[in-house]
Amino acid sequence: MNPFVYAGLPCRVVFGVGSLMQLPSEVERLGAGRVLILSTPEKSLNLQRVTEILGDRVAGVYDKAVMHVPLAIAEEARHLAQELGADCCVTVGGGSTTGLGKAIALTSDLPILAVPTTYAGSEMTPIYGLTDAGMKKTGRDARVLPKTVIYDPALTLTLPPALSAASGMNAIAHCAEALYAHDGNPIISMMAEEGIRALASALPTVVEDPANMEARSEALYGAWLAGITLGSAGVALHHKLCHVLGGTFNLPHAETHSIVLPHAMRYNRDAAPLAMARIARALGTEDAPTGLYDLEVKLGLTLALKDIGMTEEGLERAARIATDAPYPNPRAVEYDDTLALLRDAYEGQRPPK
Ligand code: NAD
């Protein structure tokens, strides 16, 4: 066995259908009582329920969270938190909302209680991102890791099937890259394999029958595991490409992950055979990249970058940015090979076996 370092994340997790009702006691457990609630602008039932459950503990609501946390929005939210004398942020939503909570925590130490409603996994990571003048800066800081996370599968029932499937693939990407991470470890690998198994088995039912609570619970359980793997091990070429495509080309986050992943796995297949065998086992297939692609076809996912707004002219630039400062990756990251990967993802063809 290879030597490894393992550090558990100091985060309390409350999981289960109806666990949202524990929100007031979990806020009190943090010693807090003046809550700033964060969300995206859509008027959601989830936001309404959280506001009602917290009652007079709500100091205010800020509902302008958007993808990639623009600095101006972060500063407005920080200012509001200070003005209200908030002693806790409750984030209700996906990675964009959690990300805004992290931006506040980064400069104020305000504890975050996260209530995730997608499968993105940000709530389990000490990773933050902030975008200023079109440049996204990411970093790691222990202060931004939520103190408590409430996973209530009932809150995911409204997540549309197509977004559920894409967000689930985003979670599978965290697990896949943790399995071949340069700094992975056996505990994280176990979680990663189990995360892929849970998501891959639940997503077909989630798409067919979005109100199926058992499948929603299994998918959210997989997403939790995926978030831990993302927060605990480094990421590789796949995440680098998605950061470039999202940050520089403004492609949608979950869909980009979903489209690129089978091709990034194909790129690394021969360089990470043990990881690929575990991914394949978790997917119940013989070959990880094609097995994942076939699952995406079954889920009705968009398969080509050209169908989510990528331009053919942009491929060379994306390959250049991704290879100029690559993340550690099992196979050497070369410009020509990376460009070929991106061309395959652009066309959306099934990766060759
Ligand atoms: P998102 O948070 O932007 O949500 C996508 C859309 O879905 C939004 O319009 C939102 O209002 C809606 N939505 C969310 N939950 C819903 C529900 N249950 N029902 C109906 N609609 C719902 O998308 P995301 O994919 O969760 O997050 C993407 C962002 O998170 C990106 O900016 C990405 O960089 C970041 N992220 C960060 C980390 C990290 O560790 N820092 C990890 C993953 C993602």
CSV table of C-alpha atoms and ligand atoms in Angstrom, one decimal:
chain,number,residue,atom,x,y,z
A,1,MET,CA,0.0,0.0,0.0
A,2,ASN,CA,1.2,3.5,-0.8
A,3,PRO,CA,1.8,5.9,2.1
A,4,PHE,CA,-1.0,8.5,2.6
A,5,VAL,CA,-2.2,11.4,4.7
A,6,TYR,CA,-5.8,11.5,5.8
A,7,ALA,CA,-7.5,14.5,7.5
A,8,GLY,CA,-11.3,14.3,8.2
A,9,LEU,CA,-13.4,17.4,7.5
A,10,PRO,CA,-14.7,19.0,10.7
A,11,CYS,CA,-18.3,19.3,9.6
A,12,ARG,CA,-21.6,18.1,11.2
A,13,VAL,CA,-24.0,16.3,8.8
A,14,VAL,CA,-27.7,15.8,9.5
A,15,PHE,CA,-29.2,13.6,6.8
A,16,GLY,CA,-32.7,12.4,6.1
A,17,VAL,CA,-36.2,13.2,4.7
A,18,GLY,CA,-37.7,15.9,7.0
A,19,SER,CA,-34.3,16.8,8.5
A,20,LEU,CA,-35.0,20.5,7.6
A,21,MET,CA,-37.2,20.6,10.7
A,22,GLN,CA,-34.0,20.4,12.7
A,23,LEU,CA,-32.9,23.7,11.3
A,24,PRO,CA,-33.8,25.8,14.4
A,25,SER,CA,-32.1,23.5,16.8
A,26,GLU,CA,-29.0,23.2,14.5
A,27,VAL,CA,-28.8,27.0,14.4
A,28,GLU,CA,-29.0,27.1,18.2
A,29,ARG,CA,-26.3,24.5,18.4
A,30,LEU,CA,-24.0,26.9,16.6
A,31,GLY,CA,-24.8,29.5,19.3
A,32,ALA,CA,-26.6,31.6,16.7
A,33,GLY,CA,-29.9,33.4,16.6
A,34,ARG,CA,-29.7,36.1,13.9
A,35,VAL,CA,-29.7,34.3,10.6
A,36,LEU,CA,-29.0,35.8,7.2
A,37,ILE,CA,-30.6,33.4,4.6
A,38,LEU,CA,-28.9,33.2,1.2
A,39,SER,CA,-30.5,31.9,-2.0
A,40,THR,CA,-30.6,32.5,-5.8
A,41,PRO,CA,-33.2,35.0,-7.2
A,42,GLU,CA,-35.8,32.3,-8.1
A,43,LYS,CA,-38.6,32.4,-5.6
A,44,SER,CA,-38.5,28.8,-4.5
A,45,LEU,CA,-40.6,26.8,-2.2
A,46,ASN,CA,-37.5,25.7,-0.4
A,47,LEU,CA,-36.6,29.3,0.5
A,48,GLN,CA,-40.1,29.9,1.7
A,49,ARG,CA,-40.0,26.8,3.9
A,50,VAL,CA,-36.6,27.7,5.4
A,51,THR,CA,-37.8,31.2,6.2
A,52,GLU,CA,-41.0,29.9,7.9
A,53,ILE,CA,-39.2,27.3,9.9
A,54,LEU,CA,-36.6,29.8,11.2
A,55,GLY,CA,-39.4,32.3,12.1
A,56,ASP,CA,-38.1,35.2,14.2
A,57,ARG,CA,-34.5,34.0,14.0
A,58,VAL,CA,-34.4,35.4,10.5
A,59,ALA,CA,-32.5,38.7,10.4
A,60,GLY,CA,-32.7,39.0,6.7
A,61,VAL,CA,-32.8,37.3,3.3
A,62,TYR,CA,-30.3,38.0,0.4
A,63,ASP,CA,-31.4,36.3,-2.8
A,64,LYS,CA,-28.9,37.5,-5.4
A,65,ALA,CA,-26.6,34.5,-5.5
A,66,VAL,CA,-25.4,33.7,-9.1
A,67,MET,CA,-22.8,31.3,-10.5
A,68,HIS,CA,-19.1,31.9,-9.8
A,69,VAL,CA,-19.7,34.5,-7.0
A,70,PRO,CA,-19.1,37.9,-8.6
A,71,LEU,CA,-17.1,40.1,-6.2
A,72,ALA,CA,-19.7,42.9,-6.3
A,73,ILE,CA,-22.4,40.5,-5.1
A,74,ALA,CA,-20.1,39.0,-2.4
A,75,GLU,CA,-19.4,42.5,-1.1
A,76,GLU,CA,-23.1,43.5,-1.1
A,77,ALA,CA,-23.9,40.3,0.9
A,78,ARG,CA,-21.0,40.9,3.3
A,79,HIS,CA,-22.2,44.4,3.9
A,80,LEU,CA,-25.7,43.2,4.6
A,81,ALA,CA,-24.5,40.6,7.0
A,82,GLN,CA,-22.7,43.2,9.0
A,83,GLU,CA,-25.5,45.7,8.9
A,84,LEU,CA,-28.0,43.1,10.2
A,85,GLY,CA,-25.6,41.9,12.9
A,86,ALA,CA,-26.1,38.4,11.6
A,87,ASP,CA,-24.3,35.7,13.5
A,88,CYS,CA,-24.9,32.8,11.0
A,89,CYS,CA,-25.6,32.3,7.3
A,90,VAL,CA,-28.0,29.7,6.2
A,91,THR,CA,-27.5,28.9,2.5
A,92,VAL,CA,-30.5,27.3,0.7
A,93,GLY,CA,-29.6,26.2,-2.8
A,94,GLY,CA,-26.9,24.7,-5.0
A,95,GLY,CA,-23.2,25.5,-5.4
A,96,SER,CA,-23.8,29.2,-6.3
A,97,THR,CA,-25.6,29.9,-3.1
A,98,THR,CA,-23.2,27.9,-0.9
A,99,GLY,CA,-20.4,29.8,-2.7
A,100,LEU,CA,-21.8,33.1,-1.7
A,101,GLY,CA,-22.0,32.0,2.0
A,102,LYS,CA,-18.3,31.0,1.7
A,103,ALA,CA,-17.4,34.5,0.4
A,104,ILE,CA,-19.0,36.0,3.5
A,105,ALA,CA,-17.3,33.5,5.8
A,106,LEU,CA,-13.9,34.2,4.2
A,107,THR,CA,-13.8,37.8,5.5
A,108,SER,CA,-16.1,37.5,8.6
A,109,ASP,CA,-15.7,34.0,10.2
A,110,LEU,CA,-19.5,33.9,10.1
A,111,PRO,CA,-20.5,30.2,10.5
A,112,ILE,CA,-22.3,28.7,7.5
A,113,LEU,CA,-25.2,26.2,7.9
A,114,ALA,CA,-25.7,24.8,4.4
A,115,VAL,CA,-28.9,23.3,3.1
A,116,PRO,CA,-28.0,21.9,-0.3
A,117,THR,CA,-30.6,21.4,-3.0
A,118,THR,CA,-28.4,20.2,-5.9
A,119,TYR,CA,-25.7,17.5,-6.1
A,120,ALA,CA,-22.7,19.9,-6.7
A,121,GLY,CA,-21.1,19.2,-3.3
A,122,SER,CA,-19.6,22.6,-2.4
A,123,GLU,CA,-21.1,22.3,1.1
A,124,MET,CA,-18.5,19.7,2.0
A,125,THR,CA,-15.4,21.6,0.8
A,126,PRO,CA,-13.1,24.3,2.1
A,127,ILE,CA,-12.8,25.5,-1.5
A,128,TYR,CA,-14.1,29.0,-2.4
A,129,GLY,CA,-14.3,30.9,-5.7
A,130,LEU,CA,-14.7,34.6,-6.4
A,131,THR,CA,-14.9,36.3,-9.8
A,132,ASP,CA,-13.7,39.8,-10.5
A,133,ALA,CA,-13.4,41.4,-14.0
A,134,GLY,CA,-14.1,38.1,-15.7
A,135,MET,CA,-11.3,36.2,-13.8
A,136,LYS,CA,-12.3,33.5,-11.3
A,137,LYS,CA,-10.0,33.0,-8.4
A,138,THR,CA,-10.3,29.9,-6.3
A,139,GLY,CA,-8.6,29.0,-3.0
A,140,ARG,CA,-8.9,26.8,0.1
A,141,ASP,CA,-9.5,28.1,3.5
A,142,ALA,CA,-10.8,26.2,6.5
A,143,ARG,CA,-13.1,29.2,7.5
A,144,VAL,CA,-15.4,28.6,4.5
A,145,LEU,CA,-16.2,25.0,5.3
A,146,PRO,CA,-19.8,25.0,6.6
A,147,LYS,CA,-20.1,24.1,10.3
A,148,THR,CA,-23.3,22.1,9.7
A,149,VAL,CA,-25.0,20.6,6.6
A,150,ILE,CA,-28.6,19.6,6.5
A,151,TYR,CA,-29.3,17.2,3.7
A,152,ASP,CA,-33.0,16.8,3.3
A,153,PRO,CA,-33.8,14.9,0.1
A,154,ALA,CA,-37.3,16.4,0.1
A,155,LEU,CA,-35.7,19.7,-1.0
A,156,THR,CA,-34.4,18.1,-4.2
A,157,LEU,CA,-37.8,17.0,-5.5
A,158,THR,CA,-38.2,20.2,-7.4
A,159,LEU,CA,-34.8,20.0,-9.1
A,160,PRO,CA,-35.7,19.4,-12.8
A,161,PRO,CA,-34.8,15.9,-14.2
A,162,ALA,CA,-32.3,17.3,-16.7
A,163,LEU,CA,-30.5,19.4,-14.1
A,164,SER,CA,-30.6,16.5,-11.6
A,165,ALA,CA,-28.9,14.2,-14.1
A,166,ALA,CA,-26.2,16.8,-15.0
A,167,SER,CA,-25.6,17.8,-11.3
A,168,GLY,CA,-25.3,14.1,-10.5
A,169,MET,CA,-22.6,13.8,-13.2
A,170,ASN,CA,-20.8,16.7,-11.6
A,171,ALA,CA,-20.8,14.7,-8.4
A,172,ILE,CA,-19.6,11.6,-10.1
A,173,ALA,CA,-16.7,13.7,-11.6
A,174,HIS,CA,-15.6,14.6,-8.0
A,175,CYS,CA,-15.5,10.9,-7.1
A,176,ALA,CA,-13.8,9.8,-10.3
A,177,GLU,CA,-11.0,12.3,-10.0
A,178,ALA,CA,-10.5,11.5,-6.3
A,179,LEU,CA,-9.9,7.9,-7.2
A,180,TYR,CA,-6.9,8.8,-9.3
A,181,ALA,CA,-5.9,12.0,-7.3
A,182,HIS,CA,-2.1,12.4,-6.7
A,183,ASP,CA,-3.0,12.9,-3.0
A,184,GLY,CA,-5.8,10.4,-2.6
A,185,ASN,CA,-6.1,7.9,0.2
A,186,PRO,CA,-8.0,4.6,0.9
A,187,ILE,CA,-10.8,6.2,2.9
A,188,ILE,CA,-11.6,8.7,0.2
A,189,SER,CA,-11.4,6.0,-2.4
A,190,MET,CA,-14.0,4.0,-0.6
A,191,MET,CA,-16.2,7.0,-0.4
A,192,ALA,CA,-15.7,7.8,-4.0
A,193,GLU,CA,-16.5,4.3,-5.2
A,194,GLU,CA,-19.6,4.2,-3.0
A,195,GLY,CA,-20.6,7.7,-4.2
A,196,ILE,CA,-20.5,6.7,-7.9
A,197,ARG,CA,-22.4,3.5,-7.1
A,198,ALA,CA,-25.2,5.4,-5.3
A,199,LEU,CA,-25.5,8.1,-7.9
A,200,ALA,CA,-25.3,5.8,-10.9
A,201,SER,CA,-28.0,3.5,-9.5
A,202,ALA,CA,-30.3,6.4,-8.4
A,203,LEU,CA,-30.2,8.8,-11.3
A,204,PRO,CA,-32.2,6.8,-13.9
A,205,THR,CA,-35.1,6.6,-11.4
A,206,VAL,CA,-34.7,10.3,-10.5
A,207,VAL,CA,-35.0,11.2,-14.2
A,208,GLU,CA,-37.9,8.9,-14.8
A,209,ASP,CA,-39.8,9.6,-11.6
A,210,PRO,CA,-38.4,12.9,-10.0
A,211,ALA,CA,-40.7,12.6,-7.0
A,212,ASN,CA,-39.3,9.2,-6.0
A,213,MET,CA,-38.0,9.9,-2.5
A,214,GLU,CA,-35.9,6.8,-2.2
A,215,ALA,CA,-34.0,7.5,-5.4
A,216,ARG,CA,-33.7,11.2,-4.4
A,217,SER,CA,-32.3,10.1,-1.0
A,218,GLU,CA,-29.8,7.7,-2.6
A,219,ALA,CA,-28.6,10.4,-5.1
A,220,LEU,CA,-28.2,13.0,-2.3
A,221,TYR,CA,-26.3,10.4,-0.2
A,222,GLY,CA,-24.0,9.9,-3.2
A,223,ALA,CA,-23.6,13.7,-3.6
A,224,TRP,CA,-22.6,14.0,0.0
A,225,LEU,CA,-19.9,11.4,-0.4
A,226,ALA,CA,-18.8,13.1,-3.7
A,227,GLY,CA,-18.5,16.5,-1.9
A,228,ILE,CA,-16.3,14.9,0.8
A,229,THR,CA,-14.0,13.5,-1.9
A,230,LEU,CA,-13.8,16.9,-3.6
A,231,GLY,CA,-13.0,18.6,-0.3
A,232,SER,CA,-10.4,16.0,0.7
A,233,ALA,CA,-8.4,15.1,-2.5
A,234,GLY,CA,-7.0,17.1,-5.3
A,235,VAL,CA,-8.6,17.3,-8.7
A,236,ALA,CA,-7.1,16.6,-12.1
A,237,LEU,CA,-7.5,17.3,-15.8
A,238,HIS,CA,-11.2,16.9,-15.9
A,239,HIS,CA,-11.8,19.7,-13.3
A,240,LYS,CA,-9.2,21.9,-14.9
A,241,LEU,CA,-11.0,21.7,-18.3
A,242,CYS,CA,-14.3,22.4,-16.6
A,243,HIS,CA,-12.9,25.4,-14.8
A,244,VAL,CA,-11.6,26.8,-18.0
A,245,LEU,CA,-14.8,26.1,-20.0
A,246,GLY,CA,-16.9,27.6,-17.2
A,247,GLY,CA,-14.6,30.5,-16.2
A,248,THR,CA,-13.4,31.7,-19.7
A,249,PHE,CA,-16.3,30.5,-21.9
A,250,ASN,CA,-19.1,30.9,-19.4
A,251,LEU,CA,-20.5,27.4,-20.1
A,252,PRO,CA,-23.1,26.1,-17.6
A,253,HIS,CA,-21.4,24.3,-14.7
A,254,ALA,CA,-23.1,20.9,-14.3
A,255,GLU,CA,-23.7,20.3,-18.0
A,256,THR,CA,-20.0,21.0,-18.8
A,257,HIS,CA,-18.9,18.5,-16.2
A,258,SER,CA,-21.3,16.0,-17.6
A,259,ILE,CA,-20.2,16.4,-21.2
A,260,VAL,CA,-16.4,16.4,-20.5
A,261,LEU,CA,-16.2,13.6,-18.0
A,262,PRO,CA,-16.3,10.5,-20.3
A,263,HIS,CA,-13.6,12.0,-22.5
A,264,ALA,CA,-11.4,13.1,-19.6
A,265,MET,CA,-11.8,9.5,-18.2
A,266,ARG,CA,-10.8,8.1,-21.6
A,267,TYR,CA,-7.8,10.3,-21.6
A,268,ASN,CA,-6.6,8.9,-18.2
A,269,ARG,CA,-7.9,5.3,-18.7
A,270,ASP,CA,-4.6,3.6,-19.4
A,271,ALA,CA,-2.7,5.7,-16.9
A,272,ALA,CA,-5.0,4.9,-13.9
A,273,PRO,CA,-6.1,1.3,-14.4
A,274,LEU,CA,-6.9,0.6,-10.7
A,275,ALA,CA,-9.1,3.7,-10.4
A,276,MET,CA,-10.8,2.9,-13.7
A,277,ALA,CA,-11.6,-0.6,-12.5
A,278,ARG,CA,-13.2,0.8,-9.4
A,279,ILE,CA,-15.2,3.3,-11.4
A,280,ALA,CA,-16.3,0.6,-13.8
A,281,ARG,CA,-17.3,-1.6,-10.8
A,282,ALA,CA,-19.3,1.2,-9.3
A,283,LEU,CA,-21.1,1.9,-12.6
A,284,GLY,CA,-21.7,-1.8,-13.1
A,285,THR,CA,-19.9,-1.8,-16.5
A,286,GLU,CA,-16.7,-3.2,-18.0
A,287,ASP,CA,-15.2,0.0,-19.2
A,288,ALA,CA,-15.4,3.2,-17.2
A,289,PRO,CA,-15.4,5.9,-19.9
A,290,THR,CA,-17.9,4.2,-22.3
A,291,GLY,CA,-20.0,2.9,-19.4
A,292,LEU,CA,-20.4,6.5,-18.1
A,293,TYR,CA,-21.2,7.8,-21.6
A,294,ASP,CA,-23.8,5.1,-22.0
A,295,LEU,CA,-25.4,6.1,-18.7
A,296,GLU,CA,-25.5,9.7,-19.9
A,297,VAL,CA,-27.3,8.6,-23.1
A,298,LYS,CA,-29.8,6.7,-20.9
A,299,LEU,CA,-30.4,9.8,-18.8
A,300,GLY,CA,-31.1,11.9,-21.9
A,301,LEU,CA,-28.2,14.2,-21.1
A,302,THR,CA,-26.8,16.7,-23.6
A,303,LEU,CA,-23.6,15.1,-24.9
A,304,ALA,CA,-21.8,17.7,-26.9
A,305,LEU,CA,-20.1,21.0,-26.0
A,306,LYS,CA,-21.3,22.5,-29.3
A,307,ASP,CA,-24.9,22.1,-27.9
A,308,ILE,CA,-24.3,24.2,-24.8
A,309,GLY,CA,-22.7,27.2,-26.4
A,310,MET,CA,-19.1,26.3,-27.0
A,311,THR,CA,-17.6,27.6,-30.2
A,312,GLU,CA,-15.2,25.5,-32.3
A,313,GLU,CA,-12.8,28.4,-32.5
A,314,GLY,CA,-12.6,28.4,-28.7
A,315,LEU,CA,-11.3,24.8,-28.4
A,316,GLU,CA,-7.6,25.7,-29.1
A,317,ARG,CA,-7.7,28.5,-26.6
A,318,ALA,CA,-9.3,26.3,-24.0
A,319,ALA,CA,-6.6,23.6,-24.6
A,320,ARG,CA,-3.9,26.2,-24.3
A,321,ILE,CA,-5.1,27.6,-21.0
A,322,ALA,CA,-5.7,24.1,-19.6
A,323,THR,CA,-2.2,22.9,-20.6
A,324,ASP,CA,-0.2,26.0,-19.6
A,325,ALA,CA,-0.9,25.5,-15.9
A,326,PRO,CA,-2.2,21.9,-15.6
A,327,TYR,CA,-3.4,20.2,-12.4
A,328,PRO,CA,-1.5,17.0,-11.4
A,329,ASN,CA,-2.9,14.3,-13.6
A,330,PRO,CA,-2.2,10.5,-14.0
A,331,ARG,CA,-1.3,11.0,-17.7
A,332,ALA,CA,1.0,13.8,-18.8
A,333,VAL,CA,-1.1,16.8,-20.0
A,334,GLU,CA,-0.1,17.6,-23.5
A,335,TYR,CA,-1.6,20.3,-25.7
A,336,ASP,CA,-2.3,18.1,-28.8
A,337,ASP,CA,-3.9,15.3,-26.8
A,338,THR,CA,-5.9,17.7,-24.7
A,339,LEU,CA,-7.2,19.5,-27.9
A,340,ALA,CA,-8.2,16.1,-29.3
A,341,LEU,CA,-10.1,15.4,-26.0
A,342,LEU,CA,-11.9,18.7,-26.3
A,343,ARG,CA,-12.8,18.1,-30.0
A,344,ASP,CA,-14.3,14.7,-29.0
A,345,ALA,CA,-16.3,16.5,-26.2
A,346,TYR,CA,-17.3,19.2,-28.7
A,347,GLU,CA,-18.8,16.6,-31.0
A,348,GLY,CA,-20.2,14.5,-28.3
A,349,GLN,CA,-19.1,11.1,-29.8
A,350,ARG,CA,-18.9,8.0,-27.7
A,351,PRO,CA,-15.3,7.6,-26.5
A,352,PRO,CA,-13.5,4.7,-28.2
A,353,LYS,CA,-12.9,1.6,-26.1
B,1,NAD,P1,-26.6,26.5,-9.0
B,1,NAD,O1,-26.4,26.6,-7.6
B,1,NAD,O2,-26.1,27.6,-9.9
B,1,NAD,O3,-28.1,26.1,-9.3
B,1,NAD,C1,-28.5,26.0,-10.6
B,1,NAD,C2,-30.0,26.4,-10.8
B,1,NAD,O4,-30.8,25.5,-10.1
B,1,NAD,C3,-30.3,27.8,-10.1
B,1,NAD,O5,-31.1,28.5,-10.9
B,1,NAD,C4,-31.0,27.4,-8.8
B,1,NAD,O6,-31.9,28.3,-8.4
B,1,NAD,C5,-31.7,26.1,-9.2
B,1,NAD,N1,-32.0,25.2,-8.2
B,1,NAD,C6,-31.1,24.7,-7.2
B,1,NAD,N2,-31.7,23.8,-6.4
B,1,NAD,C7,-33.0,23.6,-6.9
B,1,NAD,C8,-34.1,22.8,-6.6
B,1,NAD,N3,-34.0,21.9,-5.6
B,1,NAD,N4,-35.2,22.9,-7.3
B,1,NAD,C9,-35.3,23.7,-8.4
B,1,NAD,N5,-34.3,24.5,-8.8
B,1,NAD,C10,-33.1,24.5,-8.0
B,1,NAD,O7,-25.8,25.2,-9.6
B,1,NAD,P2,-24.8,24.1,-9.0
B,1,NAD,O8,-24.5,23.2,-10.1
B,1,NAD,O9,-25.4,23.5,-7.8
B,1,NAD,O10,-23.6,25.0,-8.6
B,1,NAD,C11,-22.7,25.6,-9.5
B,1,NAD,C12,-21.7,26.5,-8.9
B,1,NAD,O11,-21.2,26.0,-7.7
B,1,NAD,C13,-20.6,26.9,-9.8
B,1,NAD,O12,-20.3,28.3,-9.6
B,1,NAD,C14,-19.4,26.0,-9.3
B,1,NAD,O13,-18.2,26.6,-9.5
B,1,NAD,C15,-19.7,26.0,-7.8
B,1,NAD,N6,-19.2,24.8,-7.1
B,1,NAD,C16,-18.3,25.0,-6.1
B,1,NAD,C17,-17.7,23.9,-5.4
B,1,NAD,C18,-16.7,24.2,-4.3
B,1,NAD,O14,-16.3,23.2,-3.7
B,1,NAD,N7,-16.4,25.4,-4.1
B,1,NAD,C19,-18.2,22.6,-5.7
B,1,NAD,C20,-19.2,22.5,-6.7
B,1,NAD,C21,-19.7,23.6,-7.4
